[in-house]
């Protein structure tokens, strides 16, 4: 961590696995905070309120609050707002295809909402995950995009884990709309850089390190943002995966777990046989 002023941590596979904290993770966060390193938590989840995420982290023993949790709902709303400013769209309107959390973030970003069943044409369609979405919601998004609305997706994770197994994620729903409109959305969440950049800017970080357990989202997102990236081996990907990864997904550092990240001798680069 030498030379870094912030730690941006993915959640599942880095901080916790299932209901329990990964051994040493809570202590590692506390040690980083004690050393004056800002710690933020980044998640592609666009339907869970950041307050709920912060409460979960506190229940594990981590000293944090909602201001240190960064989700793709806020990043998506901010990305759309920045695009509107760049395009000179004053008083922008948006149709939200997603959960209440995303609606709140879109309103907070300065948009007026156009409802799915409205005849009004929105300037933007902003799409995030909501298990209650149906065909009519996706069709309304496609119709608005066909008529010229700009399209923003909070994230494109194709699957999400559920207690019963693996289920379609927001990326699968985005793909359904994409198939109808033949247009690519602007994407806020990992592996795109918008979410990472939002977190770093909010923390006032100049030299952040992104820590995750997935090469294709966490590491790729950190690399895309220009940050140092670290892979922990407590989740999805292995050191062998890191060594074989394409350059865009190759971490700067590979460590067994978050606990070892703060111990300089344990740092091992992916290109050195980690």
PDB file of C-alpha atoms in Angstrom:
ATOM      1  CA  UNK A   1       0.000   0.000   0.000  1.00  0.00           C
ATOM      2  CA  UNK A   2       3.015   2.307   0.089  1.00  0.00           C
ATOM      3  CA  UNK A   3       2.312   5.441  -1.907  1.00  0.00           C
ATOM      4  CA  UNK A   4      -1.442   4.878  -2.056  1.00  0.00           C
ATOM      5  CA  UNK A   5      -3.956   7.093  -0.298  1.00  0.00           C
ATOM      6  CA  UNK A   6      -7.136   5.057  -0.754  1.00  0.00           C
ATOM      7  CA  UNK A   7      -8.335   1.487  -0.921  1.00  0.00           C
ATOM      8  CA  UNK A   8     -11.346   0.745  -3.133  1.00  0.00           C
ATOM      9  CA  UNK A   9     -12.725  -2.655  -2.193  1.00  0.00           C
ATOM     10  CA  UNK A  10     -15.149  -4.932  -3.947  1.00  0.00           C
ATOM     11  CA  UNK A  11     -17.455  -6.697  -1.498  1.00  0.00           C
ATOM     12  CA  UNK A  12     -18.295 -10.356  -2.119  1.00  0.00           C
ATOM     13  CA  UNK A  13     -15.102 -12.379  -2.329  1.00  0.00           C
ATOM     14  CA  UNK A  14     -12.992  -9.595  -0.808  1.00  0.00           C
ATOM     15  CA  UNK A  15     -14.719  -8.469   2.398  1.00  0.00           C
ATOM     16  CA  UNK A  16     -17.148 -11.325   2.920  1.00  0.00           C
ATOM     17  CA  UNK A  17     -18.114 -14.720   1.541  1.00  0.00           C
ATOM     18  CA  UNK A  18     -21.765 -15.511   2.093  1.00  0.00           C
ATOM     19  CA  UNK A  19     -22.882 -14.172   5.485  1.00  0.00           C
ATOM     20  CA  UNK A  20     -19.434 -14.122   7.117  1.00  0.00           C
ATOM     21  CA  UNK A  21     -16.440 -11.825   6.854  1.00  0.00           C
ATOM     22  CA  UNK A  22     -13.382 -13.318   5.165  1.00  0.00           C
ATOM     23  CA  UNK A  23     -10.724 -13.971   7.846  1.00  0.00           C
ATOM     24  CA  UNK A  24      -8.528 -10.932   8.380  1.00  0.00           C
ATOM     25  CA  UNK A  25     -10.580  -8.595   6.181  1.00  0.00           C
ATOM     26  CA  UNK A  26     -12.148  -6.566   8.988  1.00  0.00           C
ATOM     27  CA  UNK A  27      -8.777  -6.149  10.700  1.00  0.00           C
ATOM     28  CA  UNK A  28      -7.139  -5.143   7.414  1.00  0.00           C
ATOM     29  CA  UNK A  29      -9.723  -2.414   6.848  1.00  0.00           C
ATOM     30  CA  UNK A  30      -9.204  -1.130  10.396  1.00  0.00           C
ATOM     31  CA  UNK A  31      -5.424  -1.115   9.921  1.00  0.00           C
ATOM     32  CA  UNK A  32      -5.713   0.825   6.666  1.00  0.00           C
ATOM     33  CA  UNK A  33      -7.995   3.382   8.293  1.00  0.00           C
ATOM     34  CA  UNK A  34      -5.629   3.712  11.254  1.00  0.00           C
ATOM     35  CA  UNK A  35      -2.801   4.416   8.796  1.00  0.00           C
ATOM     36  CA  UNK A  36      -4.774   7.296   7.289  1.00  0.00           C
ATOM     37  CA  UNK A  37      -5.789   5.418   4.144  1.00  0.00           C
ATOM     38  CA  UNK A  38      -9.327   6.183   2.985  1.00  0.00           C
ATOM     39  CA  UNK A  39     -11.391   3.047   2.413  1.00  0.00           C
ATOM     40  CA  UNK A  40     -14.304   2.930   0.005  1.00  0.00           C
ATOM     41  CA  UNK A  41     -16.498   0.037  -1.068  1.00  0.00           C
ATOM     42  CA  UNK A  42     -17.555  -0.290  -4.697  1.00  0.00           C
ATOM     43  CA  UNK A  43     -20.349  -2.500  -5.976  1.00  0.00           C
ATOM     44  CA  UNK A  44     -22.125  -2.994  -9.279  1.00  0.00           C
ATOM     45  CA  UNK A  45     -25.349  -3.619  -7.368  1.00  0.00           C
ATOM     46  CA  UNK A  46     -27.811  -0.932  -8.483  1.00  0.00           C
ATOM     47  CA  UNK A  47     -30.847  -2.090  -6.518  1.00  0.00           C
ATOM     48  CA  UNK A  48     -29.516  -2.272  -2.950  1.00  0.00           C
ATOM     49  CA  UNK A  49     -29.398   1.078  -1.098  1.00  0.00           C
ATOM     50  CA  UNK A  50     -25.913   2.140  -0.030  1.00  0.00           C
ATOM     51  CA  UNK A  51     -27.267   2.587   3.503  1.00  0.00           C
ATOM     52  CA  UNK A  52     -28.123  -1.123   3.584  1.00  0.00           C
ATOM     53  CA  UNK A  53     -24.650  -2.040   2.335  1.00  0.00           C
ATOM     54  CA  UNK A  54     -23.042   0.145   5.005  1.00  0.00           C
ATOM     55  CA  UNK A  55     -25.216  -1.416   7.705  1.00  0.00           C
ATOM     56  CA  UNK A  56     -24.171  -4.879   6.551  1.00  0.00           C
ATOM     57  CA  UNK A  57     -20.500  -3.896   6.711  1.00  0.00           C
ATOM     58  CA  UNK A  58     -20.949  -2.432  10.191  1.00  0.00           C
ATOM     59  CA  UNK A  59     -22.599  -5.685  11.311  1.00  0.00           C
ATOM     60  CA  UNK A  60     -19.364  -7.444  10.328  1.00  0.00           C
ATOM     61  CA  UNK A  61     -17.354  -5.030  12.485  1.00  0.00           C
ATOM     62  CA  UNK A  62     -16.226  -2.512   9.856  1.00  0.00           C
ATOM     63  CA  UNK A  63     -16.308   1.170  10.784  1.00  0.00           C
ATOM     64  CA  UNK A  64     -17.949   2.809   7.763  1.00  0.00           C
ATOM     65  CA  UNK A  65     -21.026   4.674   6.556  1.00  0.00           C
ATOM     66  CA  UNK A  66     -23.071   5.198   3.397  1.00  0.00           C
ATOM     67  CA  UNK A  67     -20.761   8.003   2.261  1.00  0.00           C
ATOM     68  CA  UNK A  68     -18.038   5.396   1.750  1.00  0.00           C
ATOM     69  CA  UNK A  69     -20.173   2.995  -0.307  1.00  0.00           C
ATOM     70  CA  UNK A  70     -20.354   3.552  -4.049  1.00  0.00           C
ATOM     71  CA  UNK A  71     -22.874   1.686  -6.164  1.00  0.00           C
ATOM     72  CA  UNK A  72     -23.552   1.640  -9.869  1.00  0.00           C
ATOM     73  CA  UNK A  73     -26.920   3.365  -9.393  1.00  0.00           C
ATOM     74  CA  UNK A  74     -25.252   6.614  -8.348  1.00  0.00           C
ATOM     75  CA  UNK A  75     -22.505   6.160 -10.940  1.00  0.00           C
ATOM     76  CA  UNK A  76     -25.078   5.589 -13.674  1.00  0.00           C
ATOM     77  CA  UNK A  77     -27.077   8.669 -12.708  1.00  0.00           C
ATOM     78  CA  UNK A  78     -23.917  10.783 -12.543  1.00  0.00           C
ATOM     79  CA  UNK A  79     -22.713   9.426 -15.901  1.00  0.00           C
ATOM     80  CA  UNK A  80     -26.020  10.360 -17.522  1.00  0.00           C
ATOM     81  CA  UNK A  81     -25.946  13.826 -15.933  1.00  0.00           C
ATOM     82  CA  UNK A  82     -22.405  14.441 -17.182  1.00  0.00           C
ATOM     83  CA  UNK A  83     -23.425  13.324 -20.660  1.00  0.00           C
ATOM     84  CA  UNK A  84     -26.393  15.696 -20.578  1.00  0.00           C
ATOM     85  CA  UNK A  85     -24.159  18.606 -19.604  1.00  0.00           C
ATOM     86  CA  UNK A  86     -21.679  17.782 -22.361  1.00  0.00           C
ATOM     87  CA  UNK A  87     -24.496  17.658 -24.903  1.00  0.00           C
ATOM     88  CA  UNK A  88     -26.063  20.886 -23.674  1.00  0.00           C
ATOM     89  CA  UNK A  89     -29.302  19.248 -22.537  1.00  0.00           C
ATOM     90  CA  UNK A  90     -30.949  21.569 -20.021  1.00  0.00           C
ATOM     91  CA  UNK A  91     -33.550  20.214 -17.574  1.00  0.00           C
ATOM     92  CA  UNK A  92     -32.983  16.620 -18.749  1.00  0.00           C
ATOM     93  CA  UNK A  93     -35.640  13.952 -18.386  1.00  0.00           C
ATOM     94  CA  UNK A  94     -35.130  10.238 -17.841  1.00  0.00           C
ATOM     95  CA  UNK A  95     -37.097   7.032 -17.954  1.00  0.00           C
ATOM     96  CA  UNK A  96     -35.771   4.760 -15.213  1.00  0.00           C
ATOM     97  CA  UNK A  97     -35.885   1.034 -15.864  1.00  0.00           C
ATOM     98  CA  UNK A  98     -34.822  -0.235 -12.470  1.00  0.00           C
ATOM     99  CA  UNK A  99     -35.337  -0.229  -8.734  1.00  0.00           C
ATOM    100  CA  UNK A 100     -36.345   2.567  -6.363  1.00  0.00           C
ATOM    101  CA  UNK A 101     -32.690   3.141  -5.446  1.00  0.00           C
ATOM    102  CA  UNK A 102     -31.900   4.039  -9.056  1.00  0.00           C
ATOM    103  CA  UNK A 103     -34.922   6.356  -9.296  1.00  0.00           C
ATOM    104  CA  UNK A 104     -33.728   8.215  -6.206  1.00  0.00           C
ATOM    105  CA  UNK A 105     -30.212   8.625  -7.594  1.00  0.00           C
ATOM    106  CA  UNK A 106     -31.515   9.834 -10.963  1.00  0.00           C
ATOM    107  CA  UNK A 107     -33.692  12.432  -9.243  1.00  0.00           C
ATOM    108  CA  UNK A 108     -30.742  13.503  -7.076  1.00  0.00           C
ATOM    109  CA  UNK A 109     -28.646  13.943 -10.227  1.00  0.00           C
ATOM    110  CA  UNK A 110     -31.071  16.581 -11.511  1.00  0.00           C
ATOM    111  CA  UNK A 111     -33.375  14.646 -13.818  1.00  0.00           C
ATOM    112  CA  UNK A 112     -37.138  14.813 -14.046  1.00  0.00           C
ATOM    113  CA  UNK A 113     -38.708  11.387 -14.445  1.00  0.00           C
ATOM    114  CA  UNK A 114     -40.793  10.140 -17.348  1.00  0.00           C
ATOM    115  CA  UNK A 115     -42.826   7.112 -16.354  1.00  0.00           C
ATOM    116  CA  UNK A 116     -42.771   3.915 -18.375  1.00  0.00           C
ATOM    117  CA  UNK A 117     -46.446   4.242 -19.311  1.00  0.00           C
ATOM    118  CA  UNK A 118     -46.139   7.919 -20.269  1.00  0.00           C
ATOM    119  CA  UNK A 119     -46.466   9.173 -23.832  1.00  0.00           C
ATOM    120  CA  UNK A 120     -43.703  11.729 -23.196  1.00  0.00           C
ATOM    121  CA  UNK A 121     -40.316  11.079 -24.791  1.00  0.00           C
ATOM    122  CA  UNK A 122     -37.408  11.104 -22.302  1.00  0.00           C
ATOM    123  CA  UNK A 123     -33.957  12.451 -23.048  1.00  0.00           C
ATOM    124  CA  UNK A 124     -32.425   9.387 -21.358  1.00  0.00           C
ATOM    125  CA  UNK A 125     -33.245   5.797 -20.576  1.00  0.00           C
ATOM    126  CA  UNK A 126     -31.303   4.708 -17.476  1.00  0.00           C
ATOM    127  CA  UNK A 127     -31.413   0.972 -16.885  1.00  0.00           C
ATOM    128  CA  UNK A 128     -30.484  -0.966 -13.770  1.00  0.00           C
ATOM    129  CA  UNK A 129     -31.413  -4.270 -12.193  1.00  0.00           C
ATOM    130  CA  UNK A 130     -34.816  -4.828 -10.636  1.00  0.00           C
ATOM    131  CA  UNK A 131     -36.213  -8.352 -10.199  1.00  0.00           C
ATOM    132  CA  UNK A 132     -39.692  -6.964 -10.820  1.00  0.00           C
ATOM    133  CA  UNK A 133     -38.960  -5.760 -14.358  1.00  0.00           C
ATOM    134  CA  UNK A 134     -41.119  -7.212 -17.107  1.00  0.00           C
ATOM    135  CA  UNK A 135     -41.389  -7.303 -20.876  1.00  0.00           C
ATOM    136  CA  UNK A 136     -43.378  -4.061 -20.960  1.00  0.00           C
ATOM    137  CA  UNK A 137     -40.580  -2.206 -19.134  1.00  0.00           C
ATOM    138  CA  UNK A 138     -37.923  -3.445 -21.549  1.00  0.00           C
ATOM    139  CA  UNK A 139     -40.184  -2.676 -24.499  1.00  0.00           C
ATOM    140  CA  UNK A 140     -40.766   0.881 -23.247  1.00  0.00           C
ATOM    141  CA  UNK A 141     -37.001   1.343 -23.002  1.00  0.00           C
ATOM    142  CA  UNK A 142     -36.523   0.068 -26.549  1.00  0.00           C
ATOM    143  CA  UNK A 143     -39.253   2.327 -27.921  1.00  0.00           C
ATOM    144  CA  UNK A 144     -37.729   5.408 -26.254  1.00  0.00           C
ATOM    145  CA  UNK A 145     -34.227   4.549 -27.483  1.00  0.00           C
ATOM    146  CA  UNK A 146     -35.552   4.014 -31.013  1.00  0.00           C
ATOM    147  CA  UNK A 147     -37.015   7.517 -30.821  1.00  0.00           C
ATOM    148  CA  UNK A 148     -33.648   9.005 -29.894  1.00  0.00           C
ATOM    149  CA  UNK A 149     -33.232   8.707 -26.116  1.00  0.00           C
ATOM    150  CA  UNK A 150     -29.671   8.280 -24.883  1.00  0.00           C
ATOM    151  CA  UNK A 151     -29.199   4.967 -23.093  1.00  0.00           C
ATOM    152  CA  UNK A 152     -27.219   4.427 -19.892  1.00  0.00           C
ATOM    153  CA  UNK A 153     -26.809   1.079 -18.119  1.00  0.00           C
ATOM    154  CA  UNK A 154     -25.702   0.952 -14.504  1.00  0.00           C
ATOM    155  CA  UNK A 155     -23.784  -2.275 -15.143  1.00  0.00           C
ATOM    156  CA  UNK A 156     -23.672  -5.239 -17.493  1.00  0.00           C
ATOM    157  CA  UNK A 157     -23.161  -8.172 -15.117  1.00  0.00           C
ATOM    158  CA  UNK A 158     -24.795 -11.018 -17.031  1.00  0.00           C
ATOM    159  CA  UNK A 159     -25.559 -13.061 -13.917  1.00  0.00           C
ATOM    160  CA  UNK A 160     -26.197 -12.560 -10.214  1.00  0.00           C
ATOM    161  CA  UNK A 161     -25.890 -15.104  -7.399  1.00  0.00           C
ATOM    162  CA  UNK A 162     -29.037 -16.081  -5.541  1.00  0.00           C
ATOM    163  CA  UNK A 163     -29.591 -18.554  -2.739  1.00  0.00           C
ATOM    164  CA  UNK A 164     -31.216 -20.889  -5.257  1.00  0.00           C
ATOM    165  CA  UNK A 165     -28.361 -20.575  -7.770  1.00  0.00           C
ATOM    166  CA  UNK A 166     -27.229 -18.287 -10.583  1.00  0.00           C
ATOM    167  CA  UNK A 167     -29.858 -15.975 -12.076  1.00  0.00           C
ATOM    168  CA  UNK A 168     -29.919 -13.491 -14.984  1.00  0.00           C
ATOM    169  CA  UNK A 169     -28.406 -10.141 -14.013  1.00  0.00           C
ATOM    170  CA  UNK A 170     -28.759  -6.644 -15.393  1.00  0.00           C
ATOM    171  CA  UNK A 171     -26.474  -7.464 -18.298  1.00  0.00           C
ATOM    172  CA  UNK A 172     -28.945 -10.073 -19.509  1.00  0.00           C
ATOM    173  CA  UNK A 173     -31.757  -7.514 -19.420  1.00  0.00           C
ATOM    174  CA  UNK A 174     -29.546  -4.941 -21.132  1.00  0.00           C
ATOM    175  CA  UNK A 175     -28.836  -7.536 -23.824  1.00  0.00           C
ATOM    176  CA  UNK A 176     -32.564  -7.964 -24.427  1.00  0.00           C
ATOM    177  CA  UNK A 177     -32.940  -4.235 -25.070  1.00  0.00           C
ATOM    178  CA  UNK A 178     -29.740  -4.149 -27.145  1.00  0.00           C
ATOM    179  CA  UNK A 179     -31.109  -6.880 -29.390  1.00  0.00           C
ATOM    180  CA  UNK A 180     -34.145  -4.713 -30.067  1.00  0.00           C
ATOM    181  CA  UNK A 181     -32.374  -1.397 -30.681  1.00  0.00           C
ATOM    182  CA  UNK A 182     -28.939  -2.359 -32.074  1.00  0.00           C
ATOM    183  CA  UNK A 183     -27.356   0.382 -29.941  1.00  0.00           C
ATOM    184  CA  UNK A 184     -24.696   0.119 -27.249  1.00  0.00           C
ATOM    185  CA  UNK A 185     -25.400   1.844 -23.914  1.00  0.00           C
ATOM    186  CA  UNK A 186     -23.064   4.012 -21.913  1.00  0.00           C
ATOM    187  CA  UNK A 187     -22.062   1.819 -18.956  1.00  0.00           C
ATOM    188  CA  UNK A 188     -21.207   3.086 -15.469  1.00  0.00           C
ATOM    189  CA  UNK A 189     -20.257  -0.021 -13.503  1.00  0.00           C
ATOM    190  CA  UNK A 190     -17.198  -2.230 -13.518  1.00  0.00           C
ATOM    191  CA  UNK A 191     -15.316  -2.945 -15.785  1.00  0.00           C
ATOM    192  CA  UNK A 192     -15.983   0.551 -17.142  1.00  0.00           C
ATOM    193  CA  UNK A 193     -14.161   3.309 -15.217  1.00  0.00           C
ATOM    194  CA  UNK A 194     -17.050   5.616 -14.203  1.00  0.00           C
ATOM    195  CA  UNK A 195     -17.813   3.908 -10.875  1.00  0.00           C
ATOM    196  CA  UNK A 196     -14.134   3.786  -9.908  1.00  0.00           C
ATOM    197  CA  UNK A 197     -13.585   7.419 -10.809  1.00  0.00           C
ATOM    198  CA  UNK A 198     -16.653   8.477  -8.809  1.00  0.00           C
ATOM    199  CA  UNK A 199     -15.401   6.622  -5.727  1.00  0.00           C
ATOM    200  CA  UNK A 200     -11.886   8.048  -5.957  1.00  0.00           C
ATOM    201  CA  UNK A 201     -13.121  11.600  -6.495  1.00  0.00           C
ATOM    202  CA  UNK A 202     -15.579  11.340  -3.601  1.00  0.00           C
ATOM    203  CA  UNK A 203     -12.776  10.177  -1.297  1.00  0.00           C
ATOM    204  CA  UNK A 204     -10.392  12.862  -2.553  1.00  0.00           C
ATOM    205  CA  UNK A 205      -7.946  10.133  -3.545  1.00  0.00           C
ATOM    206  CA  UNK A 206      -5.025  10.791  -5.872  1.00  0.00           C
ATOM    207  CA  UNK A 207      -3.382   7.318  -5.728  1.00  0.00           C
ATOM    208  CA  UNK A 208      -6.100   4.730  -5.106  1.00  0.00           C
ATOM    209  CA  UNK A 209      -5.725   0.975  -5.274  1.00  0.00           C
ATOM    210  CA  UNK A 210      -8.644  -1.154  -6.459  1.00  0.00           C
ATOM    211  CA  UNK A 211      -8.959  -4.542  -4.767  1.00  0.00           C
ATOM    212  CA  UNK A 212     -11.175  -7.295  -6.112  1.00  0.00           C
ATOM    213  CA  UNK A 213     -11.555 -11.017  -6.645  1.00  0.00           C
ATOM    214  CA  UNK A 214     -12.582 -10.884 -10.316  1.00  0.00           C
ATOM    215  CA  UNK A 215     -10.263 -10.080 -13.198  1.00  0.00           C
ATOM    216  CA  UNK A 216     -13.009  -9.223 -15.700  1.00  0.00           C
ATOM    217  CA  UNK A 217     -14.767  -6.636 -13.537  1.00  0.00           C
ATOM    218  CA  UNK A 218     -12.735  -5.475 -10.519  1.00  0.00           C
ATOM    219  CA  UNK A 219      -9.233  -5.611 -11.964  1.00  0.00           C
ATOM    220  CA  UNK A 220     -10.297  -4.537 -15.447  1.00  0.00           C
ATOM    221  CA  UNK A 221     -12.222  -1.617 -13.948  1.00  0.00           C
ATOM    222  CA  UNK A 222      -9.294  -0.500 -11.825  1.00  0.00           C
ATOM    223  CA  UNK A 223      -6.974  -0.719 -14.808  1.00  0.00           C
ATOM    224  CA  UNK A 224      -9.414   1.201 -17.019  1.00  0.00           C
ATOM    225  CA  UNK A 225      -9.516   3.998 -14.438  1.00  0.00           C
ATOM    226  CA  UNK A 226      -5.714   4.155 -14.331  1.00  0.00           C
ATOM    227  CA  UNK A 227      -5.483   2.887 -10.745  1.00  0.00           C
ATOM    228  CA  UNK A 228      -3.241   0.243  -9.220  1.00  0.00           C
ATOM    229  CA  UNK A 229      -5.171  -3.033  -9.232  1.00  0.00           C
ATOM    230  CA  UNK A 230      -4.895  -5.906  -6.776  1.00  0.00           C
ATOM    231  CA  UNK A 231      -6.375  -9.391  -7.014  1.00  0.00           C
ATOM    232  CA  UNK A 232      -7.168 -11.263  -3.809  1.00  0.00           C
ATOM    233  CA  UNK A 233      -7.455 -15.039  -4.005  1.00  0.00           C
ATOM    234  CA  UNK A 234     -10.458 -15.352  -1.686  1.00  0.00           C
ATOM    235  CA  UNK A 235     -13.087 -15.251  -4.419  1.00  0.00           C
ATOM    236  CA  UNK A 236     -13.560 -16.131  -8.069  1.00  0.00           C
ATOM    237  CA  UNK A 237     -10.187 -15.974  -9.815  1.00  0.00           C
ATOM    238  CA  UNK A 238      -6.840 -17.629  -9.086  1.00  0.00           C
ATOM    239  CA  UNK A 239      -3.220 -16.639  -9.500  1.00  0.00           C
ATOM    240  CA  UNK A 240      -3.072 -18.891 -12.578  1.00  0.00           C
ATOM    241  CA  UNK A 241      -6.001 -16.967 -14.039  1.00  0.00           C
ATOM    242  CA  UNK A 242      -4.140 -13.718 -13.397  1.00  0.00           C
ATOM    243  CA  UNK A 243      -0.985 -14.947 -15.095  1.00  0.00           C
ATOM    244  CA  UNK A 244      -2.988 -15.975 -18.170  1.00  0.00           C
ATOM    245  CA  UNK A 245      -5.236 -12.903 -18.279  1.00  0.00           C
ATOM    246  CA  UNK A 246      -5.204 -10.436 -21.166  1.00  0.00           C
ATOM    247  CA  UNK A 247      -3.334  -7.239 -20.414  1.00  0.00           C
ATOM    248  CA  UNK A 248      -6.477  -5.220 -19.681  1.00  0.00           C
ATOM    249  CA  UNK A 249      -7.418  -7.700 -16.938  1.00  0.00           C
ATOM    250  CA  UNK A 250      -3.962  -8.307 -15.468  1.00  0.00           C
ATOM    251  CA  UNK A 251      -3.539  -7.072 -11.873  1.00  0.00           C
ATOM    252  CA  UNK A 252      -0.531  -5.152 -10.636  1.00  0.00           C
ATOM    253  CA  UNK A 253      -0.597  -7.162  -7.418  1.00  0.00           C
ATOM    254  CA  UNK A 254      -1.784 -10.624  -6.382  1.00  0.00           C
ATOM    255  CA  UNK A 255      -2.169 -11.494  -2.686  1.00  0.00           C
ATOM    256  CA  UNK A 256      -3.792 -14.405  -0.860  1.00  0.00           C
ATOM    257  CA  UNK A 257      -6.291 -12.125   0.890  1.00  0.00           C
ATOM    258  CA  UNK A 258      -6.962  -8.550   1.907  1.00  0.00           C
ATOM    259  CA  UNK A 259      -5.125  -9.215   5.180  1.00  0.00           C
ATOM    260  CA  UNK A 260      -1.833  -9.708   3.321  1.00  0.00           C
ATOM    261  CA  UNK A 261      -2.244  -6.602   1.187  1.00  0.00           C
ATOM    262  CA  UNK A 262      -0.952  -4.287   3.903  1.00  0.00           C
ATOM    263  CA  UNK A 263       2.179  -6.420   4.400  1.00  0.00           C
ATOM    264  CA  UNK A 264       4.646  -5.198   1.796  1.00  0.00           C
ATOM    265  CA  UNK A 265       6.743  -8.396   1.566  1.00  0.00           C
ATOM    266  CA  UNK A 266       3.591 -10.316   0.584  1.00  0.00           C
ATOM    267  CA  UNK A 267       2.967  -8.206  -2.509  1.00  0.00           C
ATOM    268  CA  UNK A 268       3.475 -10.218  -5.664  1.00  0.00           C
ATOM    269  CA  UNK A 269       2.916  -8.984  -9.196  1.00  0.00           C
ATOM    270  CA  UNK A 270       0.890 -11.126 -11.581  1.00  0.00           C
ATOM    271  CA  UNK A 271       3.759 -11.178 -14.030  1.00  0.00           C
ATOM    272  CA  UNK A 272       6.135 -12.801 -11.537  1.00  0.00           C
ATOM    273  CA  UNK A 273       4.570 -16.207 -11.271  1.00  0.00           C
ATOM    274  CA  UNK A 274       2.001 -15.339  -8.620  1.00  0.00           C
TER     275      UNK A 274
END
